[in-house]
């Protein structure tokens, strides 16, 4: 059986006029009309504005932040004083952007995650940064991970000690998204009120603070701005402290509770795109006198992909809805959403690559890009096994 090659030449099966992506989930009871309007409006915007040119990722990210800000979409990435983050909106935006362009999703997500602690716990003064990140005129990052503290945040070694009228910070942070292009970071450092998790605090750290340097830019398989940062006697004023001393771990976990569901949503967007690509491809590829999609074995794969996508969507929007309804902690729901959505998206995308034959691994094809883009989501913001730990702990009390 010979499987012919296809147009379009770059294998991008997105057909803007046909609107391939399944949007039936928007009628689920988790959503309000404003969510449906948001999804439709952003999808239309993204179809005209994306994908961005990724050749220079720093420039691409800066441009995307500016455009997402000008379009009004970044308003949803943070919460002004008295407002709360709408997690369903965050998830819808990430899912939609990821379906169109992974870097656009990254640019949006980091404005939210970077300033997440300020959205949840910031003072009115600290929220001045939010005005800028939500307008797209400043870029943010979340400096949590360290060379010796990845999954185990309680091992954070970066120190912040009182001195020089405020706090003096020393240490290193690594794998910091937007490192090198951010204007501001939220950083978690050890202030020592107690050992382990109870001795950490959160601070607002402007990128131009003397003593903060980019030690290394890190290149990864799906390029985005990423860096290893060094802090040498960085002095921050008292007003830089977010929440109270010793609350840094809880602040970081609360931020992750919100944003872990949104990582699942990004994975969902990638998976939906992969299914769209696979449907288009198998529906057009001639095979054995018919089409590839005529074969039951291929249909079985397509069915499994759709099933995993719907299951992931249900878990994601359950978690987001629970948070928006006021459930104080959604650790278990968010962990389930992130774990299932990222792991299943990897499988969906892998199958989409398989159904493309040789073109699946060819540079320039959407599924090849998705295959590289999905991998990191099973690691960052809590690797899959960390999510299993969180779920198991909630079961065992
Ligand atoms: N919201 C609020 N408080 C939380 C919380 C949450 N989601 N999760 C934990 N806490 C609280 C706990 O209640 C506990 O306080 P009390 O003793 O007063 O009850 C305290 O924080 C310590 O919690 P725990 O004992 O569970 O801490 P651990 O050090 O054992 O946490 C895990 C372990 C693995 C769950 C945690 O370190 C984690 O999530 N790691 C992954 C980090 C990560 O995602 N890194 C990627 C960064 S990319 S931005």
Coordinates of C-alpha atoms and ligand atoms in Angstrom, one line a residue:
X1 CA 0.0 0.0 0.0
X2 CA 1.5 3.3 -0.9
X3 CA 0.6 6.5 0.9
X4 CA 1.0 9.6 -1.2
X5 CA 2.3 12.9 0.0
X6 CA 0.1 15.8 0.4
X7 CA -0.5 19.5 -0.1
X8 CA -0.2 22.0 1.5
X9 CA 3.6 21.7 1.2
X10 CA 4.2 22.4 4.9
X11 CA 1.5 20.0 6.0
X12 CA -0.3 22.7 8.0
X13 CA -3.8 21.4 8.0
X14 CA -5.3 24.4 9.7
X15 CA -8.2 25.4 7.6
X16 CA -9.3 28.7 9.0
X17 CA -12.6 28.8 7.1
X18 CA -13.6 25.3 8.3
X19 CA -12.9 25.8 12.0
X20 CA -11.8 22.2 12.5
X21 CA -11.4 22.4 16.3
X22 CA -14.2 20.8 18.3
X23 CA -15.8 23.6 20.3
X24 CA -18.7 21.6 21.6
X25 CA -17.2 21.7 25.1
X26 CA -18.2 25.3 25.4
X27 CA -21.8 24.3 25.9
X28 CA -20.8 22.3 29.1
X29 CA -22.3 23.7 32.3
X30 CA -18.9 24.9 33.6
X31 CA -19.1 27.9 31.4
X32 CA -21.0 31.2 31.2
X33 CA -21.8 33.2 28.1
X34 CA -18.7 35.4 28.7
X35 CA -16.5 32.4 28.4
X36 CA -18.0 31.4 25.1
X37 CA -17.6 34.9 23.8
X38 CA -14.0 34.9 25.0
X39 CA -13.3 31.6 23.2
X40 CA -14.9 32.8 19.9
X41 CA -13.3 36.2 20.0
X42 CA -9.8 34.9 20.8
X43 CA -10.0 32.2 18.2
X44 CA -10.9 34.7 15.5
X45 CA -8.1 37.0 16.6
X46 CA -5.6 34.2 16.7
X47 CA -6.6 33.0 13.2
X48 CA -5.6 36.4 11.9
X49 CA -2.6 37.1 14.1
X50 CA -0.8 33.7 14.6
X51 CA 1.4 31.9 14.3
X52 CA 4.2 34.4 15.0
X53 CA 7.6 34.2 13.3
X54 CA 9.7 32.2 15.8
X55 CA 13.2 32.7 14.4
X56 CA 14.3 35.0 17.1
X57 CA 12.4 33.7 20.2
X58 CA 13.2 36.7 22.3
X59 CA 11.9 39.1 19.7
X60 CA 8.9 36.8 19.0
X61 CA 8.0 36.7 22.7
X62 CA 8.3 40.4 23.2
X63 CA 6.2 41.0 20.1
X64 CA 3.6 38.5 21.2
X65 CA 3.3 40.0 24.7
X66 CA 2.8 43.4 23.1
X67 CA 0.2 42.1 20.7
X68 CA -1.6 40.1 23.3
X69 CA -1.7 43.2 25.5
X70 CA -2.9 45.5 22.7
X71 CA -5.6 42.9 21.9
X72 CA -6.8 43.0 25.5
X73 CA -6.2 39.3 26.1
X74 CA -3.6 39.8 28.8
X75 CA -6.2 41.5 31.0
X76 CA -7.2 38.0 32.0
X77 CA -3.7 37.1 33.1
X78 CA -3.8 38.9 36.3
X79 CA -6.2 40.3 39.0
X80 CA -6.4 43.9 40.1
X81 CA -7.1 44.7 43.8
X82 CA -10.5 43.3 44.7
X83 CA -10.7 41.0 41.6
X84 CA -10.0 37.3 41.5
X85 CA -8.4 35.4 38.7
X86 CA -11.0 33.6 36.5
X87 CA -9.4 30.2 36.0
X88 CA -11.8 29.2 33.3
X89 CA -10.8 32.2 31.2
X90 CA -7.1 31.4 31.8
X91 CA -7.7 27.9 30.6
X92 CA -9.8 28.9 27.6
X93 CA -7.1 31.4 26.5
X94 CA -4.3 28.9 26.9
X95 CA -6.1 26.2 25.1
X96 CA -7.0 28.5 22.2
X97 CA -3.6 30.0 21.9
X98 CA -1.8 26.6 22.1
X99 CA -3.9 25.3 19.3
X100 CA -2.7 28.2 17.1
X101 CA 0.8 28.8 18.3
X102 CA 2.7 27.3 21.3
X103 CA 4.9 30.4 21.7
X104 CA 1.8 32.7 21.9
X105 CA 0.5 30.4 24.7
X106 CA 3.9 30.6 26.4
X107 CA 3.9 34.4 26.2
X108 CA 0.4 34.6 27.7
X109 CA 1.0 32.0 30.4
X110 CA 4.1 33.6 31.7
X111 CA 2.4 36.9 32.2
X112 CA 0.0 35.0 34.5
X113 CA 2.4 32.7 36.3
X114 CA 5.0 35.3 36.7
X115 CA 2.7 37.7 38.4
X116 CA 0.5 35.0 40.0
X117 CA 1.7 35.7 43.5
X118 CA 0.9 39.4 43.0
X119 CA -2.6 38.6 41.6
X120 CA -3.4 36.4 44.6
X121 CA -1.5 38.2 47.5
X122 CA -0.1 41.5 46.3
X123 CA -0.6 44.9 47.9
X124 CA -2.1 47.8 45.9
X125 CA 1.4 49.2 45.3
X126 CA 2.7 45.8 44.1
X127 CA -0.1 45.6 41.7
X128 CA 1.3 48.5 39.7
X129 CA 3.4 45.8 38.1
X130 CA 0.3 44.0 37.2
X131 CA -1.1 47.0 35.3
X132 CA 2.0 46.8 33.1
X133 CA 2.1 43.0 32.6
X134 CA -1.7 43.0 31.8
X135 CA -1.2 45.8 29.3
X136 CA 1.7 43.9 27.7
X137 CA 4.2 46.7 28.5
X138 CA 6.2 44.6 30.9
X139 CA 7.2 41.0 30.9
X140 CA 7.3 38.8 34.0
X141 CA 8.9 35.5 35.3
X142 CA 8.5 33.2 38.3
X143 CA 11.8 32.4 39.9
X144 CA 11.2 29.3 41.9
X145 CA 13.3 26.4 40.7
X146 CA 17.0 26.1 41.8
X147 CA 19.8 23.8 40.8
X148 CA 19.2 21.8 44.0
X149 CA 15.5 22.4 44.4
X150 CA 13.3 21.3 41.5
X151 CA 10.5 19.1 42.6
X152 CA 11.3 19.6 46.2
X153 CA 10.6 23.3 46.8
X154 CA 11.2 23.0 50.5
X155 CA 14.9 22.6 49.7
X156 CA 15.1 26.2 48.4
X157 CA 18.6 27.5 49.1
X158 CA 18.5 31.1 47.8
X159 CA 18.6 33.3 50.9
X160 CA 17.0 36.6 51.8
X161 CA 18.2 38.2 55.0
X162 CA 17.2 41.4 56.6
X163 CA 19.8 44.2 56.0
X164 CA 20.4 47.6 54.3
X165 CA 16.9 48.7 55.1
X166 CA 15.2 45.8 53.5
X167 CA 16.3 42.3 52.3
X168 CA 19.5 41.1 50.8
X169 CA 19.2 38.1 48.4
X170 CA 21.9 35.6 47.4
X171 CA 21.7 32.4 45.4
X172 CA 20.8 30.9 42.0
X173 CA 17.6 30.2 40.1
X174 CA 17.5 28.0 37.1
X175 CA 15.1 27.1 34.2
X176 CA 13.4 30.4 34.7
X177 CA 11.1 31.1 31.8
X178 CA 11.4 34.6 30.4
X179 CA 14.8 34.7 32.1
X180 CA 16.8 37.3 30.2
X181 CA 13.8 39.2 28.8
X182 CA 11.6 39.7 31.8
X183 CA 11.2 43.1 33.4
X184 CA 10.2 41.7 36.8
X185 CA 10.2 38.4 38.6
X186 CA 8.5 36.9 41.7
X187 CA 11.2 35.1 43.5
X188 CA 11.0 32.5 46.4
X189 CA 13.9 32.7 48.9
X190 CA 14.7 31.3 52.3
X191 CA 14.1 33.8 55.1
X192 CA 14.5 31.1 57.8
X193 CA 11.5 31.5 60.1
X194 CA 11.4 27.7 60.3
X195 CA 13.2 24.8 58.6
X196 CA 12.0 23.5 55.2
X197 CA 8.8 24.7 53.6
X198 CA 7.9 27.1 56.5
X199 CA 11.0 29.2 56.2
X200 CA 10.4 30.6 52.7
X201 CA 9.1 34.0 51.5
X202 CA 8.1 35.6 48.2
X203 CA 9.5 38.8 46.8
X204 CA 9.0 41.1 43.8
X205 CA 12.3 41.4 42.0
X206 CA 12.7 44.0 39.3
X207 CA 15.1 42.7 36.5
X208 CA 17.3 45.7 36.7
X209 CA 18.1 45.2 40.5
X210 CA 21.9 45.5 40.9
X211 CA 23.4 42.1 41.6
X212 CA 20.9 40.1 39.5
X213 CA 22.6 38.6 36.4
X214 CA 21.8 36.1 33.7
X215 CA 24.4 33.4 34.2
X216 CA 23.4 31.3 31.2
X217 CA 20.7 31.2 28.6
X218 CA 19.3 27.7 28.3
X219 CA 18.3 26.3 24.9
X220 CA 15.6 23.7 24.7
X221 CA 13.9 21.5 22.1
X222 CA 10.9 23.8 21.7
X223 CA 12.7 27.2 22.0
X224 CA 11.5 29.9 24.4
X225 CA 13.3 32.4 26.6
X226 CA 14.8 30.4 29.5
X227 CA 17.7 31.3 31.8
X228 CA 19.8 30.5 34.8
X229 CA 19.9 33.5 37.1
X230 CA 22.4 34.6 39.7
X231 CA 21.8 36.8 42.7
X232 CA 24.7 38.4 44.5
X233 CA 23.8 40.8 47.3
X234 CA 20.6 41.9 45.6
X235 CA 19.0 44.5 47.9
X236 CA 15.2 44.7 47.9
X237 CA 13.0 47.1 49.9
X238 CA 10.7 45.9 52.6
X239 CA 7.8 46.7 50.3
X240 CA 9.0 43.9 47.9
X241 CA 7.9 41.2 50.3
X242 CA 4.7 39.5 49.1
X243 CA 2.5 38.3 52.0
X244 CA 4.2 37.7 55.2
X245 CA 7.7 36.2 56.0
X246 CA 7.5 32.4 56.0
X247 CA 4.5 32.3 53.7
X248 CA 6.5 31.8 50.5
X249 CA 5.9 28.1 50.1
X250 CA 2.1 28.4 50.5
X251 CA 2.1 31.4 48.1
X252 CA 4.0 29.3 45.5
X253 CA 1.7 26.3 45.9
X254 CA -1.4 28.5 45.7
X255 CA 0.0 30.0 42.4
X256 CA 0.7 26.5 41.1
X257 CA -2.8 25.4 42.1
X258 CA -4.2 28.0 39.7
X259 CA -1.7 27.6 36.9
X260 CA -1.3 23.8 36.9
X261 CA -4.8 23.5 35.4
X262 CA -3.8 26.0 32.8
X263 CA -0.8 23.9 31.8
X264 CA -3.3 21.1 31.2
X265 CA -5.3 23.5 29.1
X266 CA -2.2 24.3 26.9
X267 CA -1.7 20.5 26.5
X268 CA -5.3 20.2 25.5
X269 CA -4.9 22.9 22.9
X270 CA -1.9 21.0 21.5
X271 CA -3.8 17.8 21.5
X272 CA -6.8 19.3 19.7
X273 CA -4.5 20.7 17.0
X274 CA -2.9 17.3 16.6
X275 CA -6.3 15.6 16.2
X276 CA -7.3 18.3 13.6
X277 CA -4.1 17.6 11.7
X278 CA -4.6 13.9 11.9
X279 CA -8.3 14.2 10.7
X280 CA -7.3 16.4 7.8
X281 CA -4.4 14.2 6.9
X282 CA -6.1 10.8 7.1
X283 CA -9.2 12.3 5.3
X284 CA -7.1 13.4 2.4
X285 CA -4.4 10.8 2.0
X286 CA -5.2 8.2 -0.6
X287 CA -4.6 4.6 0.4
X288 CA -5.5 1.3 -1.2
X289 CA -8.1 2.9 -3.5
X290 CA -9.8 4.9 -0.8
X291 CA -8.6 7.2 2.0
X292 CA -6.5 6.5 5.0
X293 CA -9.5 7.4 7.3
X294 CA -11.5 4.6 5.7
X295 CA -9.5 2.0 7.6
X296 CA -11.0 0.9 10.9
X297 CA -7.6 0.7 12.6
X298 CA -7.0 4.4 11.7
X299 CA -10.6 5.2 12.9
X300 CA -9.8 3.4 16.2
X301 CA -6.7 5.6 16.7
X302 CA -8.8 8.8 15.9
X303 CA -11.4 7.6 18.4
X304 CA -8.9 7.1 21.1
X305 CA -7.4 10.6 20.5
X306 CA -10.9 12.2 20.7
X307 CA -11.7 10.3 23.9
X308 CA -8.5 11.4 25.6
X309 CA -9.1 15.0 24.6
X310 CA -12.6 15.0 26.0
X311 CA -11.5 13.4 29.2
X312 CA -8.7 15.9 29.6
X313 CA -11.1 18.8 28.9
X314 CA -13.5 17.5 31.6
X315 CA -10.7 17.3 34.2
X316 CA -9.3 20.7 33.3
X317 CA -12.6 22.6 33.4
X318 CA -13.8 20.8 36.5
X319 CA -10.7 22.1 38.3
X320 CA -11.1 25.6 36.9
X321 CA -14.8 25.7 37.7
X322 CA -14.2 24.5 41.3
X323 CA -11.6 27.3 41.9
X324 CA -13.9 29.9 40.3
X325 CA -16.8 28.7 42.5
X326 CA -14.7 29.5 45.6
X327 CA -13.2 26.2 46.6
X328 CA -10.2 27.3 48.6
X329 CA -7.8 24.6 47.5
X330 CA -7.9 22.7 44.2
X331 CA -4.6 20.9 44.6
X332 CA -6.0 17.4 43.8
X333 CA -8.2 18.6 40.9
X334 CA -5.4 20.7 39.4
X335 CA -2.9 17.9 39.7
X336 CA -5.3 15.4 38.1
X337 CA -6.0 17.9 35.3
X338 CA -2.3 18.6 34.6
X339 CA -1.2 15.0 34.9
X340 CA -3.9 13.5 32.7
X341 CA -4.0 16.3 30.1
X342 CA -0.2 16.5 29.5
X343 CA 0.4 12.7 29.5
X344 CA -2.6 12.1 27.2
X345 CA -1.6 15.0 24.9
X346 CA 1.8 13.4 24.4
X347 CA 0.1 10.2 23.3
X348 CA -2.4 12.0 21.0
X349 CA 0.4 14.0 19.4
X350 CA 2.6 10.9 19.0
X351 CA -0.3 9.2 17.2
X352 CA -0.8 12.2 15.0
X353 CA 2.9 12.0 14.0
X354 CA 2.4 8.3 13.3
X355 CA -0.6 8.9 11.1
X356 CA 1.5 11.5 9.0
X357 CA 4.0 8.9 8.1
X358 CA 7.4 10.3 7.2
X359 CA 6.0 13.8 7.1
X360 CA 5.3 13.5 10.8
X361 CA 8.9 14.0 11.7
X362 CA 9.6 16.5 9.0
X363 CA 10.5 20.1 10.0
X364 CA 7.8 22.5 9.1
X365 CA 4.9 20.2 9.8
X366 CA 2.6 21.1 12.6
X367 CA 2.7 17.7 14.2
X368 CA 6.5 17.7 14.3
X369 CA 6.4 21.1 16.2
X370 CA 3.7 19.8 18.5
X371 CA 5.8 16.7 19.3
X372 CA 8.6 18.9 20.5
X373 CA 6.3 21.4 22.3
X374 CA 4.3 19.0 24.4
X375 CA 7.3 17.3 26.1
X376 CA 8.2 20.1 28.6
X377 CA 4.7 20.3 29.9
X378 CA 5.0 16.9 31.5
X379 CA 8.0 18.4 33.5
X380 CA 7.4 22.1 34.3
X381 CA 5.1 23.4 37.1
X382 CA 5.4 20.0 38.8
X383 CA 6.5 16.9 36.9
X384 CA 4.0 14.1 36.4
X385 CA 5.2 12.2 39.4
X386 CA 4.9 15.2 41.6
X387 CA 1.2 15.4 40.5
X388 CA 0.8 11.8 41.5
X389 CA 2.3 12.6 44.9
X390 CA -0.2 15.5 45.3
X391 CA -3.2 13.3 44.3
X392 CA -2.1 10.4 46.6
X393 CA -1.6 12.7 49.6
X394 CA -5.1 14.0 49.1
X395 CA -6.4 10.5 49.1
X396 CA -4.4 9.4 52.2
X397 CA -5.1 12.6 54.1
Ligands
LIG1 N1 -2.0 25.7 48.8 C1 -1.8 26.2 50.1 N2 -1.0 25.6 51.0 C2 -0.3 24.5 50.6 C3 -0.5 23.9 49.3 C4 -1.4 24.6 48.4 N3 -1.6 24.1 47.2 N4 0.2 22.8 49.3 C5 0.8 22.7 50.5 N5 0.5 23.7 51.3 C6 0.9 23.9 52.6 C7 0.6 22.6 53.5 O1 -0.7 22.6 54.0 C8 1.6 22.7 54.6 O2 1.2 23.6 55.6 P1 0.7 23.1 57.0 O3 1.8 22.3 57.5 O4 0.5 24.4 57.7 O5 -0.5 22.3 56.7 C9 2.8 23.3 53.9 O6 2.3 24.0 52.7 C10 3.9 22.3 53.5 O7 3.2 21.3 52.6 P2 3.8 19.9 52.3 O8 4.2 19.2 53.6 O9 2.8 19.2 51.4 O10 5.1 20.3 51.5 P3 6.1 19.4 50.7 O11 7.4 20.0 50.8 O12 6.0 18.0 51.2 O13 5.5 19.5 49.3 C11 5.4 18.9 46.9 C12 5.9 18.6 48.3 C13 6.1 17.9 46.0 C14 3.9 18.7 46.8 C15 5.8 20.4 46.5 O14 7.1 20.6 46.8 C16 5.6 20.6 45.0 O15 4.5 20.9 44.5 N6 6.7 20.6 44.2 C17 6.7 20.8 42.8 C18 7.2 22.2 42.6 C19 7.0 22.6 41.2 O16 5.9 22.6 40.7 N7 8.1 23.1 40.6 C20 8.1 23.5 39.3 C21 8.3 25.0 39.2 S1 8.0 25.6 37.5 S2 7.2 27.2 38.0

